[in-house]
Amino acid sequence: MKLKFAMSLGIAIMVAAVACGGGPPEPPPAPEPDPDSIAREQARRDSIAREQAREDSVRRVQELEEQRIRREREEAAAREAAITAEVRSMVQAVINFDFDKSNIRPGVDTEVLEQKLSILQVNPALMIEITGHCDERGSDEYNMALGNRRALSARRWLTDRGIAENRITVRSMGEEQPVDPGHNEEAWAKNRRDAFAITAGGARLVKPAGM
Amino acid sequence: MMARHSALLALAAIVALPDAPRAQDTIPPVERGVRIGITYTPGLRPGMLVLGGARAIRLDSVRALLQRDLAYSDRFEMITLPGADSLMIGVGGYGGDEDTTPPGAASGAPFVNYSLYAALGADYAVGVLPDPDTSSLSVMLYDVHGETVRHGIRMDLKSLGDPDFRMAAHRVADELVRTASGEPGFAASRLLFVRRGRLYRVDADGASLAPASPAGVSAFSPAWHPSATRLAYSELSNGWGKIVLVDLESGERSVVGPTTELLNISAAFSPDGRTLAFTRIGGEGSDVFSYNLARDCCLERLTVGRFSDNLSPAFSPDGRQITFVSNRAGGTQVYVMAADGTGQELFAPFDYGVTGNSAGPVWSPDGTRIAFHRDVAGSPQVFLMDARSRVVRQLTSAGRNEDPTWAPDGRHLAFISSRTGTRQVWVIDVETGRVRQLTTVGDTRLPAWSPLIPEPSEP
């Protein structure tokens, strides 16, 4: 191995000597390493690394902060959506009626309407539609009028308490759309109802205080 | 052959005895026929025999249609014979066969065995004869006791597949009823009704059931124009309803202008067809309105409900009055007003808190009676009120019976009955209380019976 290396070095020198012809030029003196510049370079690099690390940490903090804000926003939106959904379902809660009657029954039905009243008060952009329904027993045409009367009496209950009439439209389905297709008192009781739907301003709903 | 001939002779022999005293009757035969028509009383109905004869599928179809229409008119005692015998109680159809041509029958002329028909209890006989020279047939109404032809009707012999074939036969049946009884028939009419949100039509004999409104729209409360060539109904959508007019000849549809808003139902045409009365339901309650169709203008409010409902208008046949229902005095009851909305008053008497709610009043074609339904022990029943005396009588009692509508003869009502467990259209003869079931499809509602349907106009 040593021998082989020496040989090939020797050949290389010879070839070089033949190729150059004249004497080899004086090589420029290698610059003496400046101990100061080495230190400066090292310092520069260290400074860059430190700066890098500082920026990284700031970025990390910012990212974490952004994530936190995003998460909080998402959570807030989710809370808001949940509240909106909850309020919406309160708005949509039905009220029921006695056979061939359109008066609001004190008790459960007025509680349901009280909820709607408060919701309409704190959500001034909210518009609703009340649709009256009947059971199958009255005559078909009469039930259209009765369903309408049921819708009107819920609207009057709300407007009497300060809700503007133009925020509430009324419709009647008569006996055309039962929720329970049965032919017994249980089904009839469910079918005699006012349904409430949101027609505008329901994208984001506020829950009344104390609810 | 021989057996048939001798049976015929035997029947003819029976005829001889009851025939003899009648010969001494001094009243001219034709007048006797007229008398029967005019002095008709329930339970004493003239006997009617639809004769057999030359066999051909179209002739037999016409005979079957006439037989049934005459029976449904409830104005005659229909004489039916078991099976093959009715073939012999024929008219015509003997031509050329010497063995079976009864003696005395002129060659080519139909032989009419009056004595035989009388022996069977017939006051009238109907013969359906082919016309050898033309593509039509002749329907003859024979006055059996007068031994004469009372009326002859030529009917274009349409093919069985012709859409007007059945209606053409029904028109002949109505002419027979009119001639024999002096009263109108209703065979050439149709009914509309609602089934599962779709409008259907059916002939008065229960045939030719077909949808009359597009699928996918919710139809409600149909009504006929007095011409029977147009109809109106409501199309419901999300608690609102517009009134649609349909021209049955052109198929053209249009919406009555002011009904595109709110819930508009129970359309009723005035007898001249120029005005539409209907119920408008909305934020101000339910009230009867009228609209001038002829000028396409002038929505008028005829009732002012405030805290009561006013609905379901129907015109009197002279167009001067409108009956409707109102709950202004508590329960829902039948009221009447002038066609301009003045002079509103209670029409059908009731005892407050005792008489059940009433609905759906309709004026009879002759204006003498109002039919409506009223709750009796929780079930609606069909009632009839005399418009002059205001005496009310109950017509039905089995199951729920509601929404009566008059046949054009003013004697029959169609209504919805649940007596078999499903909601079907039934027909009642208000004179005798006889009922028949018209539909078998179930879930039917809100029937509307047409006026007599005119012959289709030539294109």
XYZ file of C-alpha atoms in Angstrom:
670
model
C 0.000 0.000 0.000
C 2.752 2.487 1.032
C 4.799 1.367 -1.912
C 1.985 1.782 -4.342
C 1.269 5.306 -3.091
C 4.966 6.318 -3.347
C 5.110 4.981 -6.860
C 2.116 6.816 -8.121
C 3.337 10.024 -6.439
C 6.648 9.633 -8.238
C 4.923 9.193 -11.587
C 2.759 12.174 -10.924
C 5.786 14.375 -10.213
C 7.476 13.194 -13.330
C 4.473 13.875 -15.491
C 4.132 17.298 -13.968
C 7.767 18.081 -14.594
C 7.529 17.014 -18.235
C 4.324 19.038 -18.810
C 5.534 22.294 -17.291
C 8.713 22.369 -18.999
C 10.344 25.227 -16.964
C 10.712 25.529 -13.249
C 7.513 25.469 -11.200
C 6.079 28.996 -10.293
C 6.332 30.251 -6.784
C 3.037 29.438 -5.085
C 1.398 32.440 -3.301
C 1.893 32.274 0.401
C -1.050 30.801 2.167
C -2.758 33.506 4.324
C -1.985 33.188 7.906
C -5.182 32.420 9.845
C -6.190 35.474 11.894
C -7.302 34.321 15.306
C -9.444 37.456 15.710
C -11.402 36.896 12.516
C -12.130 33.319 13.516
C -13.539 34.505 16.775
C -15.611 37.202 15.018
C -16.981 34.638 12.617
C -17.845 32.358 15.459
C -19.521 35.205 17.261
C -21.487 36.136 14.156
C -22.690 32.558 13.766
C -23.618 32.322 17.402
C -25.528 35.555 17.130
C -27.465 34.290 14.082
C -28.303 31.072 15.894
C -29.412 32.982 18.961
C -31.521 35.298 16.878
C -32.943 32.271 15.063
C -33.797 30.613 18.324
C -35.404 33.769 19.634
C -37.478 34.172 16.487
C -38.447 30.518 16.619
C -39.582 30.824 20.162
C -41.521 34.013 19.403
C -43.101 32.288 16.412
C -43.974 29.309 18.562
C -45.561 31.550 21.124
C -47.420 33.414 18.394
C -48.607 30.144 16.864
C -49.737 28.891 20.221
C -51.481 32.169 20.817
C -53.117 32.006 17.389
C -54.195 28.443 18.049
C -55.568 29.492 21.379
C -57.465 32.366 19.839
C -58.703 30.140 17.037
C -59.774 27.510 19.508
C -61.462 30.088 21.658
C -63.186 31.537 18.648
C -64.310 28.055 17.623
C -65.469 27.341 21.096
C -67.283 30.643 21.240
C -68.873 29.965 17.866
C -69.841 26.498 19.020
C -71.275 27.947 22.202
C -73.099 30.539 20.161
C -74.359 27.892 17.735
C -75.475 25.781 20.652
C -77.279 28.755 22.144
C -78.785 29.601 18.759
C -79.893 25.997 18.359
C -81.311 25.976 21.868
C -83.131 29.271 21.322
C -84.312 28.122 17.927
C -85.797 24.981 19.400
C -87.517 27.140 22.036
C -88.934 29.281 19.236
C -90.111 26.155 17.420
C -91.787 24.520 20.416
C -95.436 23.781 19.619
C -98.450 24.681 21.690
C -101.597 22.549 21.730
C -105.325 23.210 21.840
C -108.546 21.668 23.064
C -110.950 20.161 20.530
C -112.556 22.808 18.317
C -110.962 25.556 20.436
C -108.469 28.274 19.618
C -107.869 29.844 23.057
C -104.399 29.674 24.635
C -104.522 27.351 27.635
C -102.889 28.774 30.791
C -100.076 26.544 32.054
C -97.655 24.731 29.792
C -98.768 26.600 26.680
C -98.431 30.081 28.223
C -94.985 29.079 29.571
C -93.943 28.107 26.064
C -95.253 31.423 24.750
C -93.505 33.386 27.544
C -90.215 31.880 26.348
C -90.953 32.918 22.770
C -91.907 36.402 23.950
C -88.557 36.898 25.774
C -86.663 35.541 22.775
C -88.455 37.887 20.397
C -87.667 40.773 22.759
C -83.891 40.167 22.866
C -83.615 39.230 19.178
C -85.182 42.207 17.429
C -84.359 40.932 13.936
C -86.141 37.633 14.510
C -89.252 37.051 12.373
C -91.498 34.041 12.842
C -94.392 32.261 11.214
C -97.165 30.535 13.157
C -99.052 27.713 11.431
C -102.255 26.402 12.971
C -103.209 22.731 12.636
C -106.316 20.701 13.514
C -107.268 17.125 14.178
C -109.202 15.233 11.531
C -112.634 15.463 13.118
C -114.046 18.801 12.033
C -115.132 19.423 8.463
C -112.256 19.897 6.035
C -113.020 23.496 5.103
C -113.941 24.561 8.631
C -110.617 23.197 9.879
C -108.783 25.630 7.590
C -110.534 28.480 9.388
C -109.965 26.890 12.810
C -106.239 26.373 12.135
C -106.002 30.022 11.114
C -107.801 31.086 14.294
C -105.328 29.053 16.364
C -102.381 30.763 14.648
C -104.009 34.166 15.143
C -104.630 33.602 18.819
C -100.932 32.816 19.457
C -99.971 35.889 17.434
C -102.406 38.040 19.421
C -100.955 36.689 22.668
C -97.506 37.903 21.541
C -98.590 41.223 20.016
C -100.639 42.034 23.135
C -97.314 41.859 24.982
C -95.526 44.297 22.697
C -94.219 42.282 19.757
C -94.782 44.102 16.452
C -97.432 42.378 14.348
C -95.309 42.571 11.191
C -92.759 40.221 12.764
C -95.271 37.369 12.845
C -97.012 35.863 9.812
C -99.828 33.338 10.207
C -100.756 30.307 8.117
C -103.197 27.434 8.407
C -102.855 23.830 7.359
C -106.259 22.744 8.641
C -106.149 18.980 9.099
C -103.863 18.465 6.099
C -100.606 17.827 7.981
C -101.028 15.657 11.074
C -97.913 14.831 13.105
C -99.589 11.624 14.245
C -101.611 9.742 11.620
C -103.611 7.852 14.264
C -107.380 8.035 14.663
C -107.568 8.272 18.451
C -107.618 10.982 21.123
C -103.869 10.671 21.702
C -103.138 11.413 18.041
C -105.805 14.125 17.821
C -104.400 15.909 20.891
C -100.940 16.043 19.253
C -102.352 17.214 15.936
C -104.260 20.176 17.424
C -101.319 22.571 17.516
C -99.568 25.745 16.491
C -96.208 25.179 14.828
C -93.644 28.005 14.928
C -90.987 28.574 12.286
C -88.242 31.188 11.873
C -88.606 33.148 8.656
C -85.749 35.677 9.103
C -83.072 36.832 11.575
C -82.457 33.386 12.987
C -78.787 32.915 11.976
C -77.499 33.994 15.396
C -79.860 34.115 18.322
C -79.281 35.489 21.772
C -80.608 33.804 24.831
C -82.592 36.055 27.121
C -80.982 36.703 30.510
C -82.070 34.371 33.240
C -82.979 31.560 30.863
C -136.085 -22.711 -30.972
C -139.429 -24.328 -30.357
C -139.035 -24.070 -26.594
C -138.314 -20.386 -26.829
C -141.270 -19.814 -29.098
C -143.672 -21.626 -26.803
C -142.402 -19.810 -23.733
C -143.111 -16.583 -25.525
C -146.613 -17.738 -26.331
C -147.171 -18.760 -22.729
C -146.158 -15.330 -21.507
C -148.355 -13.726 -24.108
C -151.271 -15.782 -22.846
C -150.794 -14.493 -19.294
C -150.995 -11.027 -20.718
C -154.501 -11.533 -22.042
C -156.324 -11.329 -18.703
C -154.923 -8.102 -17.194
C -155.128 -6.609 -20.631
C -158.895 -7.017 -20.954
C -160.171 -4.507 -18.341
C -157.641 -1.931 -19.443
C -159.238 -1.966 -22.874
C -162.371 -0.447 -21.347
C -160.436 2.421 -19.867
C -161.548 5.587 -21.609
C -158.363 7.582 -20.993
C -156.381 7.865 -24.210
C -153.224 5.776 -23.934
C -150.675 8.521 -24.560
C -152.194 10.767 -21.919
C -152.025 7.917 -19.485
C -148.309 7.832 -20.050
C -148.010 11.512 -19.316
C -150.074 11.123 -16.185
C -147.681 8.576 -14.799
C -144.791 10.996 -15.165
C -146.453 13.956 -13.565
C -148.167 12.274 -10.653
C -145.124 10.334 -9.612
C -145.115 9.428 -5.945
C -142.418 7.535 -4.033
C -143.151 3.849 -3.782
C -145.350 3.935 -6.843
C -142.704 3.984 -9.476
C -143.496 3.123 -13.078
C -142.096 -0.188 -14.287
C -139.245 0.111 -16.780
C -138.016 -2.700 -19.005
C -134.872 -2.431 -21.104
C -135.331 -4.838 -23.993
C -132.788 -7.172 -25.486
C -132.519 -7.700 -29.190
C -129.996 -7.954 -31.945
C -126.714 -8.892 -30.396
C -123.736 -6.702 -31.020
C -121.186 -5.590 -28.525
C -121.942 -1.902 -28.983
C -125.695 -2.439 -28.731
C -125.281 -4.505 -25.584
C -123.018 -1.873 -24.069
C -125.610 0.805 -24.736
C -128.346 -1.426 -23.271
C -126.257 -2.091 -20.151
C -125.479 1.599 -19.704
C -129.125 2.619 -20.150
C -130.325 -0.135 -17.812
C -127.973 1.030 -15.081
C -128.578 4.745 -15.598
C -132.344 4.234 -15.459
C -131.939 2.204 -12.262
C -129.675 4.865 -10.699
C -132.239 7.561 -11.512
C -134.411 5.915 -8.827
C -137.500 6.974 -10.779
C -138.491 3.547 -12.098
C -139.101 0.037 -10.909
C -136.563 -1.755 -13.061
C -137.829 -5.047 -14.408
C -135.066 -7.570 -14.741
C -135.459 -11.132 -15.862
C -133.125 -13.962 -15.075
C -130.429 -14.705 -17.629
C -131.493 -16.021 -21.003
C -135.146 -15.027 -20.684
C -134.353 -11.369 -21.192
C -133.053 -12.237 -24.653
C -136.550 -13.179 -25.654
C -138.088 -10.069 -24.229
C -136.569 -8.338 -27.141
C -137.530 -6.050 -29.877
C -136.557 -6.372 -33.502
C -133.960 -8.962 -34.291
C -136.453 -11.386 -35.747
C -135.952 -10.219 -39.302
C -135.871 -12.986 -41.920
C -136.314 -15.940 -39.604
C -139.814 -17.166 -40.386
C -139.871 -19.617 -37.474
C -139.254 -16.984 -34.839
C -140.913 -13.970 -36.358
C -144.090 -13.617 -34.342
C -147.259 -13.465 -36.353
C -148.272 -9.945 -37.192
C -144.782 -8.493 -37.145
C -144.342 -6.479 -40.275
C -141.293 -7.451 -42.245
C -138.351 -5.177 -41.343
C -140.276 -3.200 -38.704
C -139.459 -4.051 -35.087
C -141.989 -6.180 -33.327
C -143.039 -4.709 -30.006
C -144.917 -7.083 -27.738
C -146.756 -4.563 -25.555
C -148.965 -7.195 -23.927
C -145.983 -9.182 -22.829
C -144.186 -6.144 -21.364
C -147.351 -5.150 -19.530
C -147.647 -8.633 -18.103
C -144.148 -8.274 -16.731
C -145.198 -5.081 -14.964
C -143.638 -2.610 -17.350
C -145.121 0.815 -17.935
C -142.273 1.706 -20.236
C -139.974 -0.343 -22.400
C -136.733 0.773 -23.985
C -135.500 -0.766 -27.221
C -132.058 -0.269 -28.705
C -132.203 -0.843 -32.455
C -129.472 -0.707 -35.037
C -130.168 1.567 -37.943
C -129.347 -0.493 -41.019
C -128.730 2.500 -43.276
C -126.510 4.700 -41.142
C -123.816 4.300 -38.512
C -126.214 5.322 -35.778
C -128.711 3.526 -33.621
C -132.184 4.336 -32.455
C -133.264 4.192 -28.848
C -137.043 3.838 -28.603
C -139.127 4.525 -25.524
C -142.359 2.567 -25.720
C -145.434 3.469 -23.720
C -146.560 -0.037 -22.862
C -150.138 0.740 -21.871
C -150.602 3.220 -24.665
C -149.083 0.662 -27.032
C -147.239 3.399 -28.798
C -143.773 4.767 -29.323
C -143.409 7.570 -26.840
C -140.051 8.872 -27.958
C -137.296 7.972 -30.379
C -133.725 9.111 -29.933
C -131.083 8.739 -32.584
C -127.666 8.125 -31.160
C -124.500 8.270 -33.199
C -123.000 4.863 -32.911
C -119.584 5.705 -31.657
C -116.975 3.057 -31.258
C -116.490 1.641 -27.774
C -113.107 3.337 -27.496
C -114.496 6.791 -28.245
C -114.012 8.932 -25.121
C -117.557 10.265 -25.483
C -119.188 6.857 -26.051
C -120.337 6.401 -22.469
C -121.334 10.048 -22.048
C -123.393 9.825 -25.272
C -125.273 6.831 -23.856
C -125.730 8.677 -20.542
C -127.275 11.622 -22.424
C -129.750 9.218 -24.043
C -130.573 7.806 -20.590
C -131.251 11.314 -19.282
C -133.551 11.975 -22.231
C -135.433 8.754 -21.461
C -135.772 9.772 -17.804
C -137.002 13.212 -18.792
C -139.532 11.831 -21.246
C -140.813 9.026 -19.034
C -140.863 10.839 -15.674
C -141.017 14.510 -16.621
C -138.004 15.067 -14.367
C -134.327 15.592 -15.167
C -131.786 12.807 -14.936
C -128.149 13.006 -13.888
C -126.471 10.230 -15.875
C -124.502 12.636 -18.093
C -122.609 14.208 -15.222
C -119.378 13.752 -13.334
C -118.068 14.285 -9.855
C -114.820 15.772 -8.673
C -113.309 14.827 -5.364
C -109.999 15.097 -3.528
C -107.980 12.021 -2.697
C -104.615 12.230 -0.926
C -104.098 15.791 -2.096
C -104.983 15.131 -5.736
C -108.161 16.019 -7.597
C -109.996 13.153 -9.350
C -113.057 12.971 -11.548
C -115.452 10.091 -11.939
C -118.606 9.599 -14.007
C -121.915 9.586 -12.128
C -122.127 5.798 -12.639
C -118.718 5.297 -10.998
C -116.822 4.695 -14.262
C -113.874 6.503 -15.864
C -112.009 7.497 -12.702
C -109.109 9.777 -13.669
C -106.872 12.430 -12.071
C -107.994 16.010 -12.709
C -105.078 17.920 -11.214
C -101.317 17.560 -11.624
C -99.420 15.256 -9.288
C -97.306 16.891 -6.617
C -99.592 19.835 -5.877
C -102.024 19.749 -2.982
C -105.573 20.200 -4.315
C -108.516 21.272 -2.168
C -112.218 22.140 -2.444
C -113.130 21.657 -6.155
C -116.124 23.383 -7.755
C -117.842 23.203 -11.144
C -118.562 26.118 -13.414
C -122.286 26.075 -14.416
C -121.272 25.203 -17.991
C -119.620 21.996 -16.725
C -116.733 22.815 -19.064
C -114.659 24.620 -16.433
C -113.744 23.924 -12.856
C -112.052 25.667 -9.979
C -110.053 24.301 -7.075
C -107.511 25.472 -4.554
C -103.844 24.588 -4.716
C -102.417 24.580 -1.210
C -98.809 25.412 -0.503
C -97.321 25.944 2.962
C -100.504 27.208 4.552
C -101.537 29.422 1.656
C -103.829 28.473 -1.206
C -104.587 29.972 -4.606
C -107.698 29.284 -6.652
C -106.972 27.745 -10.051
C -109.437 27.798 -12.939
C -109.221 24.977 -15.482
C -110.844 24.978 -18.914
C -111.618 21.316 -19.526
C -111.797 21.657 -23.303
C -108.509 23.483 -23.859
C -106.773 22.309 -20.689
C -105.826 25.928 -20.024
C -105.134 26.838 -16.384
C -105.198 30.260 -14.777
C -104.989 31.577 -11.250
C -107.722 33.876 -9.953
C -105.823 37.169 -9.553
C -106.280 38.144 -5.920
C -105.872 34.597 -4.607
C -102.087 34.421 -4.967
C -101.863 35.682 -1.387
C -103.297 34.110 1.776
C -105.348 30.930 1.991
C -108.237 30.927 -0.491
C -110.576 27.939 -0.512
C -114.149 26.771 -1.175
C -114.707 28.466 -4.532
C -118.316 28.651 -5.753
C -119.439 29.967 -9.138
C -122.532 32.125 -9.476
C -125.189 30.473 -11.705
C -124.277 32.828 -14.585
C -120.616 31.893 -14.163
C -119.527 35.531 -13.951
C -118.764 35.710 -10.237
C -116.673 33.543 -7.987
C -117.402 33.487 -4.268
C -114.792 31.963 -1.994
C -113.378 31.892 1.526
C -110.290 33.976 2.204
C -108.365 32.992 5.314
C -105.562 35.123 6.738
C -104.482 37.609 9.357
C -107.953 39.113 9.581
C -109.724 35.792 10.038
C -111.895 33.859 7.576
C -114.414 35.681 5.425
C -116.480 35.230 2.275
C -115.257 37.294 -0.675
C -116.475 37.608 -4.245
C -114.543 38.315 -7.412
C -115.870 39.342 -10.810
C -114.401 36.733 -13.168
C -116.029 38.215 -16.258
C -114.226 41.540 -15.808
C -111.287 40.064 -13.887
C -111.648 42.675 -11.188
C -113.337 43.865 -8.104
C -112.523 41.770 -5.084
C -115.327 42.351 -2.603
C -115.538 41.329 0.995
C -119.032 40.058 1.735
C -118.656 39.231 5.422
C -116.714 41.005 8.160
C -115.809 38.368 10.695
C -113.736 40.253 13.261
C -113.825 37.554 15.921
C -115.779 34.925 14.005
C -115.235 32.788 10.904
C -117.418 33.005 7.803
C -116.823 30.427 5.113
C -118.034 27.892 2.512
C -120.306 30.046 0.304
C -122.822 28.539 -2.155
C -125.116 30.497 -4.493
C -128.855 30.034 -4.747
C -129.835 28.870 -8.265
C -131.261 32.339 -9.062
C -127.911 33.868 -8.089
C -129.492 36.331 -5.668
C -128.472 34.722 -2.396
C -125.474 33.019 -0.866
C -125.621 30.483 1.919
C -122.515 30.064 4.086
C -121.482 29.006 7.568
C -120.532 31.274 10.435
C -119.643 30.813 14.083
C -120.634 34.382 14.984
C -123.240 33.095 17.462
C -121.061 30.451 19.073
C -121.326 27.142 17.253
C -120.845 27.008 13.482
C -124.230 27.263 11.753
C -125.821 27.829 8.353
C -126.484 31.470 7.366
C -127.839 33.212 4.307
C -127.207 36.654 2.767
C -127.919 38.538 -0.425
C -125.242 38.041 -3.087
C -123.897 41.529 -2.305
C -123.394 40.636 1.359
C -126.410 42.489 2.755
C -129.160 40.996 4.911
C -127.102 38.347 6.687
C -129.211 36.110 8.876
C -129.293 32.695 10.452
C -130.782 30.216 7.987
C -130.985 26.760 9.575
C -132.477 26.939 13.045
C -130.494 25.562 15.965
C -130.605 25.394 19.733
C -127.592 27.084 21.238
C -125.362 24.562 22.966
C -127.533 21.640 21.865
C -127.403 21.519 18.081
C -124.054 20.357 16.727
C -121.846 22.399 14.428
C -123.054 22.599 10.841
C -120.999 22.977 7.670
C -120.907 22.736 3.886
C -124.347 24.092 2.902
C -125.362 23.650 -0.758
C -128.496 24.885 -2.511
C -130.552 22.369 -4.482
C -130.788 23.065 -8.246
C -134.484 24.004 -7.897
C -133.742 26.316 -4.968
C -136.221 24.697 -2.587
C -133.783 22.916 -0.320
C -130.388 23.272 1.361
C -128.265 20.243 2.126
C -125.502 20.463 4.728
C -123.870 18.346 7.390
C -124.192 18.737 11.125
C -122.502 17.035 14.065
C -124.715 14.527 15.835
C -123.098 12.896 18.865
C -119.608 13.616 17.529
C -120.216 12.408 13.954
C -121.263 14.555 11.011
C -124.555 13.586 9.357
C -126.189 14.864 6.192
C -129.232 17.087 6.720
C -131.785 18.638 4.429
C -133.574 21.902 5.089
C -136.653 23.196 3.298
C -135.646 26.723 2.233
C -139.132 28.120 2.754
C -140.331 26.428 5.959
C -136.787 25.936 7.335
C -137.785 22.516 8.555
C -134.697 20.348 8.924
C -134.501 16.598 8.576
C -131.614 14.169 9.020
C -130.832 11.921 6.044
C -127.998 9.702 7.306
C -127.017 7.991 10.528
C -124.446 5.236 9.853
C -120.819 6.340 10.365
C -119.526 9.777 9.401
C -121.442 11.376 6.525
C -120.326 14.775 5.299
C -119.901 17.355 2.531
C -123.074 16.768 0.497
C -123.257 17.922 -3.131
C -126.360 17.974 -5.336
C -126.816 15.883 -8.462
C -128.157 17.904 -11.403
C -131.528 16.149 -10.997
C -132.026 17.848 -7.618
C -133.085 14.552 -6.113
C -129.759 12.874 -5.358
C -126.880 13.933 -3.164
C -123.346 12.649 -3.164
C -121.471 12.802 0.123
C -118.470 11.272 1.862
C -119.309 8.358 4.113
C -117.147 6.216 6.357
C -119.911 3.627 6.894
C -117.779 0.821 5.440
C -114.656 1.853 7.355
C -113.057 3.855 4.542
C -114.002 7.298 3.257
C -115.938 6.760 0.026
C -118.275 8.800 -2.135
C -121.858 7.612 -1.701
C -125.051 8.696 -3.425
C -128.407 9.007 -1.672
C -131.861 9.396 -3.185
C -133.314 11.989 -0.827
C -136.888 10.899 -1.682
C -136.471 7.295 -0.611
C -133.233 7.269 1.376
C -131.846 4.607 -0.970
C -128.024 4.750 -1.045
C -125.316 3.358 -3.293
C -121.551 3.480 -3.078
C -119.964 5.363 -5.970
C -116.224 4.957 -5.337
C -114.088 2.124 -4.020
C -110.701 3.873 -3.921
C -110.960 5.198 -0.334
C -109.629 8.392 1.300
C -112.029 10.512 -0.746
C -112.999 14.018 0.349
C -114.873 17.146 -0.729
C -117.000 15.853 -3.628
C -118.467 18.276 -6.179
C -121.157 17.094 -8.590
C -121.218 18.705 -12.030
C -124.195 20.104 -13.886
C -125.239 18.019 -16.917
C -122.283 17.797 -19.271
C -123.012 19.189 -22.739
C -122.023 17.412 -25.934
C -118.447 18.239 -26.796
C -118.289 21.119 -29.233
C -116.971 20.251 -32.691
C -113.314 21.164 -33.088
